[in-house]
Tab-separated table of C-alpha atoms and ligand atoms in Angstrom:
chain	number	residue	atom	x	y	z
A	1	MET	CA	44.046	-85.314	20.153
A	2	ARG	CA	42.948	-88.758	21.326
A	3	ILE	CA	41.689	-91.061	18.601
A	4	ALA	CA	40.074	-94.383	19.439
A	5	ILE	CA	39.472	-96.969	16.745
A	6	ILE	CA	37.176	-99.880	17.566
A	7	GLY	CA	37.909	-102.937	15.439
A	8	ALA	CA	41.235	-104.100	13.988
A	9	GLY	CA	40.066	-105.798	10.824
A	10	TYR	CA	41.097	-104.581	7.378
A	11	ALA	CA	39.470	-101.158	7.879
A	12	GLY	CA	40.437	-100.423	11.488
A	13	LEU	CA	44.021	-101.658	11.259
A	14	SER	CA	44.701	-99.793	8.018
A	15	CYS	CA	43.207	-96.647	9.578
A	16	ALA	CA	45.390	-96.936	12.712
A	17	LEU	CA	48.600	-97.565	10.784
A	18	ARG	CA	48.027	-94.772	8.259
A	19	LEU	CA	47.189	-92.389	11.080
A	20	ALA	CA	50.373	-93.405	12.902
A	21	HIS	CA	52.231	-92.497	9.735
A	22	LYS	CA	50.431	-89.190	9.177
A	23	HIS	CA	49.491	-87.637	12.525
A	24	GLY	CA	52.749	-85.717	12.872
A	25	GLY	CA	52.977	-86.223	16.625
A	26	ARG	CA	49.593	-84.597	17.208
A	27	ALA	CA	47.558	-87.631	18.176
A	28	GLU	CA	47.366	-90.548	20.545
A	29	ILE	CA	45.961	-93.553	18.733
A	30	THR	CA	44.270	-96.388	20.604
A	31	LEU	CA	43.214	-99.443	18.599
A	32	ILE	CA	40.808	-101.806	20.310
A	33	ASN	CA	39.955	-105.270	19.070
A	34	GLY	CA	37.957	-108.200	20.365
A	35	SER	CA	40.680	-110.750	19.620
A	36	GLU	CA	44.454	-110.487	19.938
A	37	SER	CA	45.011	-111.800	16.410
A	38	PHE	CA	44.134	-110.288	13.070
A	39	VAL	CA	41.439	-112.463	11.500
A	40	GLU	CA	41.937	-113.013	7.779
A	41	ARG	CA	38.227	-113.240	7.145
A	42	ILE	CA	38.637	-113.625	3.395
A	43	ARG	CA	40.319	-116.983	4.008
A	44	LEU	CA	37.854	-118.403	6.510
A	45	HIS	CA	36.316	-120.777	3.947
A	46	GLU	CA	39.837	-122.125	3.282
A	47	GLN	CA	40.283	-122.627	7.007
A	48	ALA	CA	36.932	-124.406	7.278
A	49	ALA	CA	38.198	-126.750	4.551
A	50	GLY	CA	41.249	-127.611	6.665
A	51	LYS	CA	43.908	-125.001	5.943
A	52	GLN	CA	45.799	-123.893	9.060
A	53	PRO	CA	45.224	-120.204	9.801
A	54	ARG	CA	48.346	-118.040	9.825
A	55	ALA	CA	49.236	-116.601	13.210
A	56	LEU	CA	48.881	-112.838	12.854
A	57	PRO	CA	49.180	-111.293	16.330
A	58	LEU	CA	48.020	-107.684	16.258
A	59	SER	CA	50.784	-106.718	18.689
A	60	GLU	CA	53.271	-107.466	15.898
A	61	ARG	CA	51.189	-105.638	13.312
A	62	VAL	CA	51.368	-102.366	15.301
A	63	ARG	CA	54.841	-102.839	16.808
A	64	GLY	CA	57.054	-99.802	16.462
A	65	THR	CA	54.287	-97.499	15.228
A	66	GLY	CA	53.162	-95.842	18.470
A	67	VAL	CA	49.644	-97.260	18.117
A	68	ARG	CA	48.430	-98.509	21.482
A	69	LEU	CA	46.612	-101.816	21.198
A	70	ARG	CA	43.909	-102.865	23.637
A	71	VAL	CA	42.470	-106.352	23.361
A	72	GLY	CA	38.883	-106.647	24.575
A	73	TRP	CA	35.290	-106.089	23.525
A	74	VAL	CA	33.997	-102.551	23.748
A	75	GLU	CA	30.658	-102.802	25.439
A	76	ARG	CA	29.818	-99.209	26.200
A	77	VAL	CA	30.554	-95.910	24.520
A	78	ASP	CA	29.568	-92.560	26.001
A	79	LEU	CA	29.074	-90.286	23.012
A	80	GLN	CA	28.522	-87.187	25.169
A	81	GLY	CA	31.364	-87.749	27.620
A	82	ARG	CA	33.602	-89.136	24.815
A	83	THR	CA	34.740	-92.232	26.639
A	84	LEU	CA	34.417	-95.928	26.010
A	85	SER	CA	34.825	-98.873	28.310
A	86	VAL	CA	36.811	-101.976	27.505
A	87	GLY	CA	37.642	-104.659	30.018
A	88	GLY	CA	36.323	-102.459	32.824
A	89	GLU	CA	38.621	-99.513	31.913
A	90	LEU	CA	37.679	-96.126	30.561
A	91	VAL	CA	39.405	-94.863	27.429
A	92	GLY	CA	38.909	-91.201	26.548
A	93	TRP	CA	38.688	-90.036	22.944
A	94	ASP	CA	38.172	-86.882	20.917
A	95	ARG	CA	37.505	-88.690	17.637
A	96	LEU	CA	36.055	-92.181	17.445
A	97	VAL	CA	36.390	-94.483	14.431
A	98	LEU	CA	33.987	-97.410	14.266
A	99	ALA	CA	35.503	-100.273	12.267
A	100	LEU	CA	33.304	-103.002	13.717
A	101	GLY	CA	33.077	-105.118	10.577
A	102	SER	CA	30.194	-107.521	10.124
A	103	HIS	CA	29.057	-111.038	10.845
A	104	THR	CA	26.766	-113.559	9.220
A	105	GLU	CA	23.103	-112.775	9.621
A	106	THR	CA	21.612	-115.490	11.858
A	107	ARG	CA	18.195	-114.153	12.831
A	108	SER	CA	16.260	-114.690	9.622
A	109	ALA	CA	15.112	-118.217	10.497
A	110	PRO	CA	14.696	-120.152	13.743
A	111	GLY	CA	17.393	-122.642	14.698
A	112	ILE	CA	20.341	-121.119	12.836
A	113	ARG	CA	22.378	-120.278	15.907
A	114	GLU	CA	21.629	-123.626	17.548
A	115	HIS	CA	22.084	-125.997	14.588
A	116	ALA	CA	24.217	-124.277	11.918
A	117	HIS	CA	27.825	-123.117	11.650
A	118	THR	CA	28.912	-119.717	10.377
A	119	LEU	CA	32.166	-118.744	8.694
A	120	ASP	CA	33.691	-116.742	11.514
A	121	ALA	CA	36.988	-117.654	13.178
A	122	ALA	CA	35.400	-120.023	15.704
A	123	GLY	CA	32.951	-121.549	13.216
A	124	SER	CA	35.685	-122.233	10.667
A	125	ALA	CA	37.863	-123.915	13.304
A	126	THR	CA	34.920	-126.108	14.339
A	127	LEU	CA	34.170	-127.069	10.728
A	128	SER	CA	37.822	-127.797	10.060
A	129	ALA	CA	37.799	-130.397	12.848
A	130	LEU	CA	34.339	-131.759	12.049
A	131	LEU	CA	34.379	-132.169	8.274
A	132	PRO	CA	37.026	-134.919	8.002
A	133	LYS	CA	34.869	-137.059	10.333
A	134	ILE	CA	31.747	-136.406	8.259
A	135	ALA	CA	33.677	-137.047	5.037
A	136	ALA	CA	34.943	-140.377	6.407
A	137	LYS	CA	31.352	-141.637	6.533
A	138	ARG	CA	30.453	-139.984	3.210
A	139	GLY	CA	28.140	-137.603	5.034
A	140	ARG	CA	26.131	-134.569	3.917
A	141	VAL	CA	26.932	-130.883	4.226
A	142	VAL	CA	24.403	-128.246	3.261
A	143	ILE	CA	25.521	-124.685	2.670
A	144	VAL	CA	22.751	-122.111	2.738
A	145	GLY	CA	23.349	-118.969	0.690
A	146	GLY	CA	23.819	-118.564	-3.053
A	147	GLY	CA	26.051	-115.477	-2.854
A	148	LEU	CA	29.826	-115.345	-3.054
A	149	THR	CA	30.500	-116.655	0.450
A	150	GLY	CA	28.264	-119.677	-0.089
A	151	ILE	CA	29.744	-120.400	-3.529
A	152	GLU	CA	33.361	-120.030	-2.376
A	153	ALA	CA	32.675	-122.211	0.669
A	154	ALA	CA	30.871	-124.918	-1.323
A	155	THR	CA	33.641	-125.331	-3.924
A	156	GLU	CA	36.364	-125.170	-1.273
A	157	LEU	CA	34.785	-127.777	1.025
A	158	ALA	CA	33.827	-130.117	-1.827
A	159	GLU	CA	37.319	-129.921	-3.333
A	160	ALA	CA	39.081	-130.498	0.003
A	161	HIS	CA	36.773	-133.397	0.936
A	162	PRO	CA	35.693	-135.191	-2.255
A	163	GLN	CA	33.864	-137.861	-0.213
A	164	LEU	CA	31.435	-135.270	1.153
A	165	ASN	CA	27.991	-134.879	-0.319
A	166	VAL	CA	27.747	-131.066	-0.589
A	167	LYS	CA	24.528	-129.195	-1.399
A	168	LEU	CA	24.316	-125.465	-1.988
A	169	VAL	CA	20.833	-124.235	-1.155
A	170	THR	CA	19.520	-120.814	-2.087
A	171	ARG	CA	16.174	-119.076	-1.911
A	172	GLY	CA	16.510	-117.506	-5.355
A	173	GLU	CA	19.081	-117.955	-8.109
A	174	LEU	CA	22.774	-118.509	-7.756
A	175	ALA	CA	25.044	-115.432	-7.672
A	176	PRO	CA	22.421	-112.756	-8.256
A	177	GLY	CA	23.870	-109.579	-9.745
A	178	PHE	CA	26.546	-111.390	-11.758
A	179	SER	CA	26.568	-111.589	-15.558
A	180	GLU	CA	25.141	-114.663	-17.296
A	181	ARG	CA	28.652	-115.748	-18.321
A	182	ALA	CA	29.947	-115.419	-14.776
A	183	ARG	CA	27.030	-117.370	-13.354
A	184	ALA	CA	27.406	-120.106	-15.956
A	185	LYS	CA	31.088	-120.427	-15.034
A	186	MET	CA	30.325	-120.634	-11.306
A	187	ARG	CA	27.685	-123.272	-11.977
A	188	THR	CA	30.163	-125.343	-14.008
A	189	SER	CA	32.790	-125.121	-11.271
A	190	LEU	CA	30.308	-126.116	-8.581
A	191	LEU	CA	29.198	-129.140	-10.595
A	192	ARG	CA	32.827	-130.050	-11.369
A	193	THR	CA	33.601	-130.229	-7.658
A	194	GLY	CA	30.486	-132.378	-7.129
A	195	VAL	CA	28.290	-129.727	-5.475
A	196	GLU	CA	24.557	-130.163	-5.954
A	197	ILE	CA	22.870	-126.806	-6.574
A	198	VAL	CA	19.416	-126.387	-5.062
A	199	GLU	CA	17.849	-123.105	-6.185
A	200	GLN	CA	14.468	-121.498	-5.468
A	201	ARG	CA	14.321	-123.238	-2.102
A	202	ALA	CA	13.491	-120.958	0.837
A	203	VAL	CA	14.636	-122.308	4.197
A	204	ARG	CA	11.970	-121.893	6.882
A	205	SER	CA	14.040	-123.141	9.812
A	206	VAL	CA	17.099	-125.141	10.753
A	207	GLU	CA	16.257	-128.201	12.823
A	208	PRO	CA	18.649	-130.716	14.379
A	209	GLY	CA	20.037	-132.627	11.378
A	210	GLN	CA	17.767	-131.107	8.733
A	211	LEU	CA	16.586	-127.967	6.991
A	212	ASP	CA	12.900	-127.313	6.860
A	213	THR	CA	12.246	-125.796	3.429
A	214	ALA	CA	9.156	-124.736	1.505
A	215	LEU	CA	9.515	-127.938	-0.561
A	216	GLY	CA	10.268	-130.422	2.212
A	217	LYS	CA	13.118	-131.443	4.491
A	218	LEU	CA	16.799	-131.538	3.528
A	219	PRO	CA	18.848	-133.715	5.893
A	220	PHE	CA	22.465	-132.852	6.805
A	221	ASP	CA	25.357	-133.849	9.022
A	222	ALA	CA	26.592	-130.255	9.065
A	223	CYS	CA	24.944	-127.037	7.966
A	224	VAL	CA	26.890	-123.883	7.018
A	225	TRP	CA	24.841	-120.697	7.123
A	226	ALA	CA	26.199	-118.129	4.645
A	227	VAL	CA	23.323	-115.858	3.725
A	228	GLY	CA	24.826	-112.396	4.057
A	229	PHE	CA	26.410	-109.999	6.484
A	230	VAL	CA	25.025	-107.534	9.013
A	231	ALA	CA	26.907	-105.058	11.198
A	232	PRO	CA	27.277	-105.688	14.954
A	233	PRO	CA	24.560	-104.108	17.117
A	234	LEU	CA	26.863	-101.645	18.918
A	235	ALA	CA	26.277	-98.658	16.616
A	236	ARG	CA	22.501	-99.042	16.818
A	237	GLU	CA	22.674	-99.440	20.599
A	238	LEU	CA	24.649	-96.180	20.813
A	239	GLY	CA	21.867	-94.349	19.032
A	240	LEU	CA	23.799	-93.632	15.835
A	241	ALA	CA	21.743	-93.415	12.653
A	242	VAL	CA	21.965	-96.884	11.064
A	243	ASN	CA	20.290	-98.755	8.219
A	244	GLU	CA	18.378	-102.052	8.485
A	245	ARG	CA	21.663	-104.000	8.544
A	246	GLY	CA	22.960	-101.948	11.474
A	247	GLN	CA	25.475	-100.076	9.278
A	248	VAL	CA	26.219	-96.470	10.231
A	249	TRP	CA	24.954	-93.866	7.789
A	250	VAL	CA	27.953	-91.739	6.881
A	251	ASP	CA	28.420	-88.558	4.871
A	252	ALA	CA	30.961	-88.084	2.100
A	253	THR	CA	33.825	-87.675	4.594
A	254	LEU	CA	32.773	-90.951	6.298
A	255	ARG	CA	31.536	-89.179	9.427
A	256	SER	CA	28.363	-90.436	11.058
A	257	GLU	CA	25.425	-88.399	9.816
A	258	SER	CA	23.967	-88.225	13.302
A	259	HIS	CA	27.231	-87.834	15.311
A	260	PRO	CA	29.905	-86.036	13.256
A	261	HIS	CA	32.744	-86.666	15.721
A	262	VAL	CA	32.300	-90.384	15.014
A	263	TYR	CA	33.578	-91.913	11.757
A	264	ALA	CA	32.603	-95.316	10.401
A	265	VAL	CA	34.618	-97.428	7.957
A	266	GLY	CA	34.521	-100.846	6.322
A	267	ASP	CA	31.589	-103.219	6.542
A	268	CYS	CA	29.868	-101.255	9.319
A	269	ALA	CA	29.514	-98.076	7.227
A	270	VAL	CA	27.001	-97.145	4.548
A	271	LEU	CA	27.226	-94.063	2.358
A	272	ARG	CA	24.057	-92.062	1.833
A	273	GLU	CA	22.757	-91.538	-1.682
A	274	PRO	CA	22.970	-89.400	-3.873
A	275	LEU	CA	26.692	-90.174	-3.775
A	276	GLY	CA	25.456	-93.212	-5.582
A	277	ILE	CA	28.039	-95.669	-4.348
A	278	ALA	CA	27.126	-98.574	-2.182
A	279	LEU	CA	30.376	-99.285	-0.373
A	280	PRO	CA	30.679	-103.056	-0.875
A	281	MET	CA	30.977	-105.233	2.213
A	282	GLY	CA	34.451	-106.433	1.317
A	283	CYS	CA	38.132	-105.646	1.672
A	284	LYS	CA	37.893	-103.487	-1.402
A	285	GLY	CA	35.716	-101.085	0.585
A	286	ALA	CA	37.284	-101.683	4.006
A	287	LEU	CA	40.922	-100.869	3.191
A	288	PRO	CA	40.348	-97.642	1.208
A	289	SER	CA	37.747	-96.317	3.654
A	290	GLY	CA	40.050	-96.972	6.632
A	291	LEU	CA	42.919	-95.176	4.904
A	292	HIS	CA	40.669	-92.327	3.832
A	293	VAL	CA	39.456	-91.590	7.356
A	294	ALA	CA	43.061	-91.660	8.607
A	295	ASN	CA	44.026	-89.133	5.931
A	296	ASN	CA	41.033	-86.965	6.818
A	297	ILE	CA	41.745	-86.983	10.549
A	298	ALA	CA	45.377	-86.116	9.796
A	299	ARG	CA	44.182	-83.212	7.646
A	300	ALA	CA	41.804	-82.041	10.378
A	301	LEU	CA	44.688	-82.095	12.877
A	302	THR	CA	46.483	-79.455	10.827
A	303	GLY	CA	43.346	-77.395	10.246
A	304	LYS	CA	42.836	-78.551	6.659
A	305	ARG	CA	39.493	-79.365	5.066
A	306	GLU	CA	38.514	-83.040	4.970
A	307	HIS	CA	38.153	-84.655	1.567
A	308	PRO	CA	35.119	-86.582	0.332
A	309	PHE	CA	35.611	-90.309	-0.088
A	310	THR	CA	35.791	-91.521	-3.654
A	311	TYR	CA	35.451	-95.180	-4.370
A	312	ARG	CA	36.286	-96.809	-7.666
A	313	GLU	CA	34.422	-100.001	-8.421
A	314	VAL	CA	36.855	-102.923	-8.433
A	315	PRO	CA	35.863	-106.170	-10.198
A	316	TYR	CA	34.818	-109.105	-8.050
A	317	CYS	CA	37.310	-111.939	-7.883
A	318	VAL	CA	35.923	-115.238	-6.640
A	319	SER	CA	37.774	-118.396	-5.652
A	320	LEU	CA	36.232	-121.675	-6.840
A	321	GLY	CA	38.565	-124.069	-5.093
A	322	ARG	CA	42.356	-123.730	-5.056
A	323	ASN	CA	42.979	-123.898	-8.810
A	324	ASP	CA	39.877	-122.327	-10.218
A	325	GLY	CA	38.325	-118.900	-9.938
A	326	LEU	CA	36.485	-116.140	-11.643
A	327	LEU	CA	37.025	-112.449	-12.257
A	328	GLN	CA	34.043	-110.568	-13.638
A	329	LEU	CA	35.166	-107.689	-15.830
A	330	PRO	CA	33.225	-104.443	-16.364
A	331	GLY	CA	30.752	-105.206	-19.135
A	332	GLY	CA	30.108	-108.760	-17.953
A	333	GLY	CA	33.099	-110.602	-19.467
A	334	VAL	CA	34.994	-113.064	-17.295
A	335	VAL	CA	38.516	-114.276	-16.673
A	336	ALA	CA	38.176	-117.811	-15.374
A	337	GLY	CA	40.150	-120.859	-14.326
A	338	ARG	CA	43.692	-121.086	-13.010
A	339	LEU	CA	44.610	-117.497	-13.925
A	340	ALA	CA	41.677	-116.131	-11.923
A	341	ALA	CA	42.633	-118.406	-9.002
A	342	ARG	CA	46.167	-116.977	-9.073
A	343	LEU	CA	44.799	-113.419	-9.209
A	344	LYS	CA	42.557	-114.145	-6.264
A	345	GLU	CA	45.478	-115.503	-4.270
A	346	LEU	CA	47.479	-112.366	-5.118
A	347	ILE	CA	44.608	-110.186	-3.939
A	348	CYS	CA	44.382	-112.085	-0.635
A	349	ARG	CA	48.128	-111.722	-0.073
A	350	GLY	CA	47.938	-108.109	-1.234
A	351	THR	CA	45.668	-107.155	1.674
A	352	LEU	CA	48.369	-108.199	4.149
A	353	TRP	CA	51.120	-106.595	2.048
A	354	ALA	CA	49.172	-103.313	2.109
A	355	LEU	CA	48.933	-103.452	5.902
A	356	ALA	CA	52.631	-104.342	6.229
A	357	LEU	CA	53.521	-101.381	4.024
A	358	GLU	CA	51.532	-99.009	6.217
A	359	GLN	CA	53.330	-100.375	9.283
A	360	ARG	CA	56.721	-99.955	7.633
A	361	ARG	CA	55.952	-96.329	6.783
A	362	ALA	CA	54.822	-95.574	10.329
A	363	ARG	CA	57.774	-97.170	12.133
A	364	PRO	CA	60.656	-94.860	11.182
A	365	LEU	CA	58.472	-91.804	11.668
A	366	PHE	CA	57.617	-92.933	15.173
A	367	LEU	CA	61.332	-93.280	15.936
A	368	LEU	CA	62.178	-89.930	14.314
A	369	ARG	CA	59.418	-88.135	16.181
A	370	GLY	CA	60.888	-89.518	19.339
A	371	ARG	CA	58.695	-90.567	22.166
A	372	SER	CA	58.094	-87.069	23.436
A	373	ALA	CA	54.723	-86.773	21.744
A	374	LEU	CA	53.535	-90.127	22.974
A	375	PRO	CA	54.270	-92.102	26.109
A	376	ALA	CA	56.653	-95.012	25.662
A	377	HIS	CA	55.091	-98.174	24.389
A	378	GLY	CA	53.832	-100.262	27.260
A	379	THR	CA	53.945	-97.496	29.880
A	380	HIS	CA	50.741	-95.715	28.952
A	381	PRO	CA	47.816	-96.650	31.213
A	382	HIS	CA	45.853	-97.823	28.165
A	383	SER	CA	48.559	-100.027	26.666
A	384	ALA	CA	47.597	-103.444	27.955
A	385	GLN	CA	49.014	-105.349	24.994
A	386	ALA	CA	51.795	-104.204	22.762
B	401	FAD	C1	34.388	-116.673	4.070
B	401	FAD	C2	34.496	-115.235	3.674
B	401	FAD	C3	35.081	-114.910	2.456
B	401	FAD	C4	35.216	-113.584	2.075
B	401	FAD	N1	35.784	-113.296	0.879
B	401	FAD	C5	35.941	-112.016	0.521
B	401	FAD	C6	36.582	-111.675	-0.701
B	401	FAD	O1	36.995	-112.546	-1.453
B	401	FAD	N2	36.742	-110.367	-1.003
B	401	FAD	C7	36.291	-109.375	-0.184
B	401	FAD	O2	36.466	-108.195	-0.491
B	401	FAD	N3	35.655	-109.663	0.967
B	401	FAD	C8	35.472	-110.950	1.326
B	401	FAD	N4	34.836	-111.229	2.509
B	401	FAD	C9	34.305	-110.122	3.305
B	401	FAD	C10	35.448	-109.460	4.099
B	401	FAD	O3	36.067	-110.402	4.914
B	401	FAD	C11	34.895	-108.338	4.943
B	401	FAD	O4	34.167	-107.479	4.111
B	401	FAD	C12	36.023	-107.581	5.613
B	401	FAD	O5	36.627	-108.405	6.565
B	401	FAD	C13	35.507	-106.310	6.268
B	401	FAD	O6	36.571	-105.680	6.901
B	401	FAD	P1	36.295	-104.792	8.190
B	401	FAD	O7	37.613	-104.255	8.613
B	401	FAD	O8	35.200	-103.836	7.919
B	401	FAD	O9	35.734	-105.795	9.299
B	401	FAD	P2	36.301	-107.150	9.914
B	401	FAD	O10	37.360	-107.744	9.094
B	401	FAD	O11	35.081	-107.957	10.198
B	401	FAD	O12	36.947	-106.670	11.287
B	401	FAD	C14	36.161	-106.108	12.311
B	401	FAD	C15	36.939	-106.223	13.620
B	401	FAD	O13	36.230	-105.494	14.624
B	401	FAD	C16	36.299	-106.189	15.843
B	401	FAD	N5	35.165	-105.747	16.660
B	401	FAD	C17	33.850	-105.715	16.316
B	401	FAD	N6	33.117	-105.242	17.338
B	401	FAD	C18	33.976	-104.962	18.343
B	401	FAD	C19	33.829	-104.460	19.657
B	401	FAD	N7	32.642	-104.107	20.146
B	401	FAD	N8	34.933	-104.336	20.432
B	401	FAD	C20	36.164	-104.678	19.966
B	401	FAD	N9	36.354	-105.149	18.715
B	401	FAD	C21	35.291	-105.292	17.921
B	401	FAD	C22	36.245	-107.650	15.450
B	401	FAD	O14	36.856	-108.437	16.461
B	401	FAD	C23	37.055	-107.659	14.137
B	401	FAD	O15	38.406	-107.957	14.392
B	401	FAD	C24	34.715	-112.559	2.919
B	401	FAD	C25	34.146	-112.873	4.155
B	401	FAD	C26	34.032	-114.200	4.534
B	401	FAD	C27	33.423	-114.527	5.874
């Protein structure tokens, strides 16, 4: 069976590696990703603040597992003919896993794409180079978005560049959905790092050098747009059933409701009620869903029934600079300060450890299975990078 996985973020890479470990020589796995490096998205605010990103080439992450890596953007998928095209080549598949991830929503107001930065790999690199220059003249940075990404970015940038004048602007209240204690803690940490909190301020548009808001203009030297994530348009363009954020509606086994030979995992998937669980857009949803689909495909390969996905709610852990953080416990209590910062760091490292463990499990099996089931690495027509 040919399995193609589009997207090598937390969900897609974990899916590919687990499948390599479990397929028992019955599958050819092709993993396709837009960039040749794994992007540690959960650290992009740290990178915007000046931290050097770690080099994480995907070729090393799949080495020795039998997973064929293709680097390129998938532009077309033929759901009837079961092919996809990447870099002008056709890749055939019997099962397709969409692990497309998400990106910052930039269509909700005019001028965002022209005049604001987002926390993707390119945006973070640009900010990392730009902010020291703005800080040197005691300039102004506005961050739009009062959710976790905005809060983590604001504390991180203000802590790394104390000369900056940082404002966090949000349409409603800060950190909606968090307990009062958690929100009070986040507020204290923001103020401690010198961030000015501007709540109840809807942004109408981003203009060169200023935000146009319902209550007047807010000038800036750099604007970071961090209002929330949407899925890439590919799934909608293919005609899959998607929600308003472009996420694929999936059933309990994480198969597309409209196209059951297509699975969706991570940020680009949404589970239909009444399962009653909104898969969070985060690593805590991406890693388990990627692994679950791999397990299910491996079961299907041996004629076994696929299992429904079960997701256990994991507490949110938020970084508030390098030495401060917050963990909201079930019931609304919080663990805060240095301990929470250490926990958060452990969680970030843990995502890479989990992926490394999957790779380690897959490697010896690939060697034991021999290369009879799969063509040698680098000789298959689809193995452009490995
Ligand atoms: C600043 C920041 C901080 C965050 N902090 C946290 C946190 O503390 N905890 C948490 O749980 N989450 C956090 N998140 C969210 C988390 O990063 C995402 O939820 C997670 O990355 C989703 O994983 P994923 O595998 O679904 O998608 P992604 O990691 O986005 O990976 C998707 C991959 O698909 C590839 N791709 C997409 N379309 C195509 C295509 N057409 N062709 C080829 N390749 C394609 C992309 O190149 C990308 O590599 C944070 C995000 C940001 C930006």
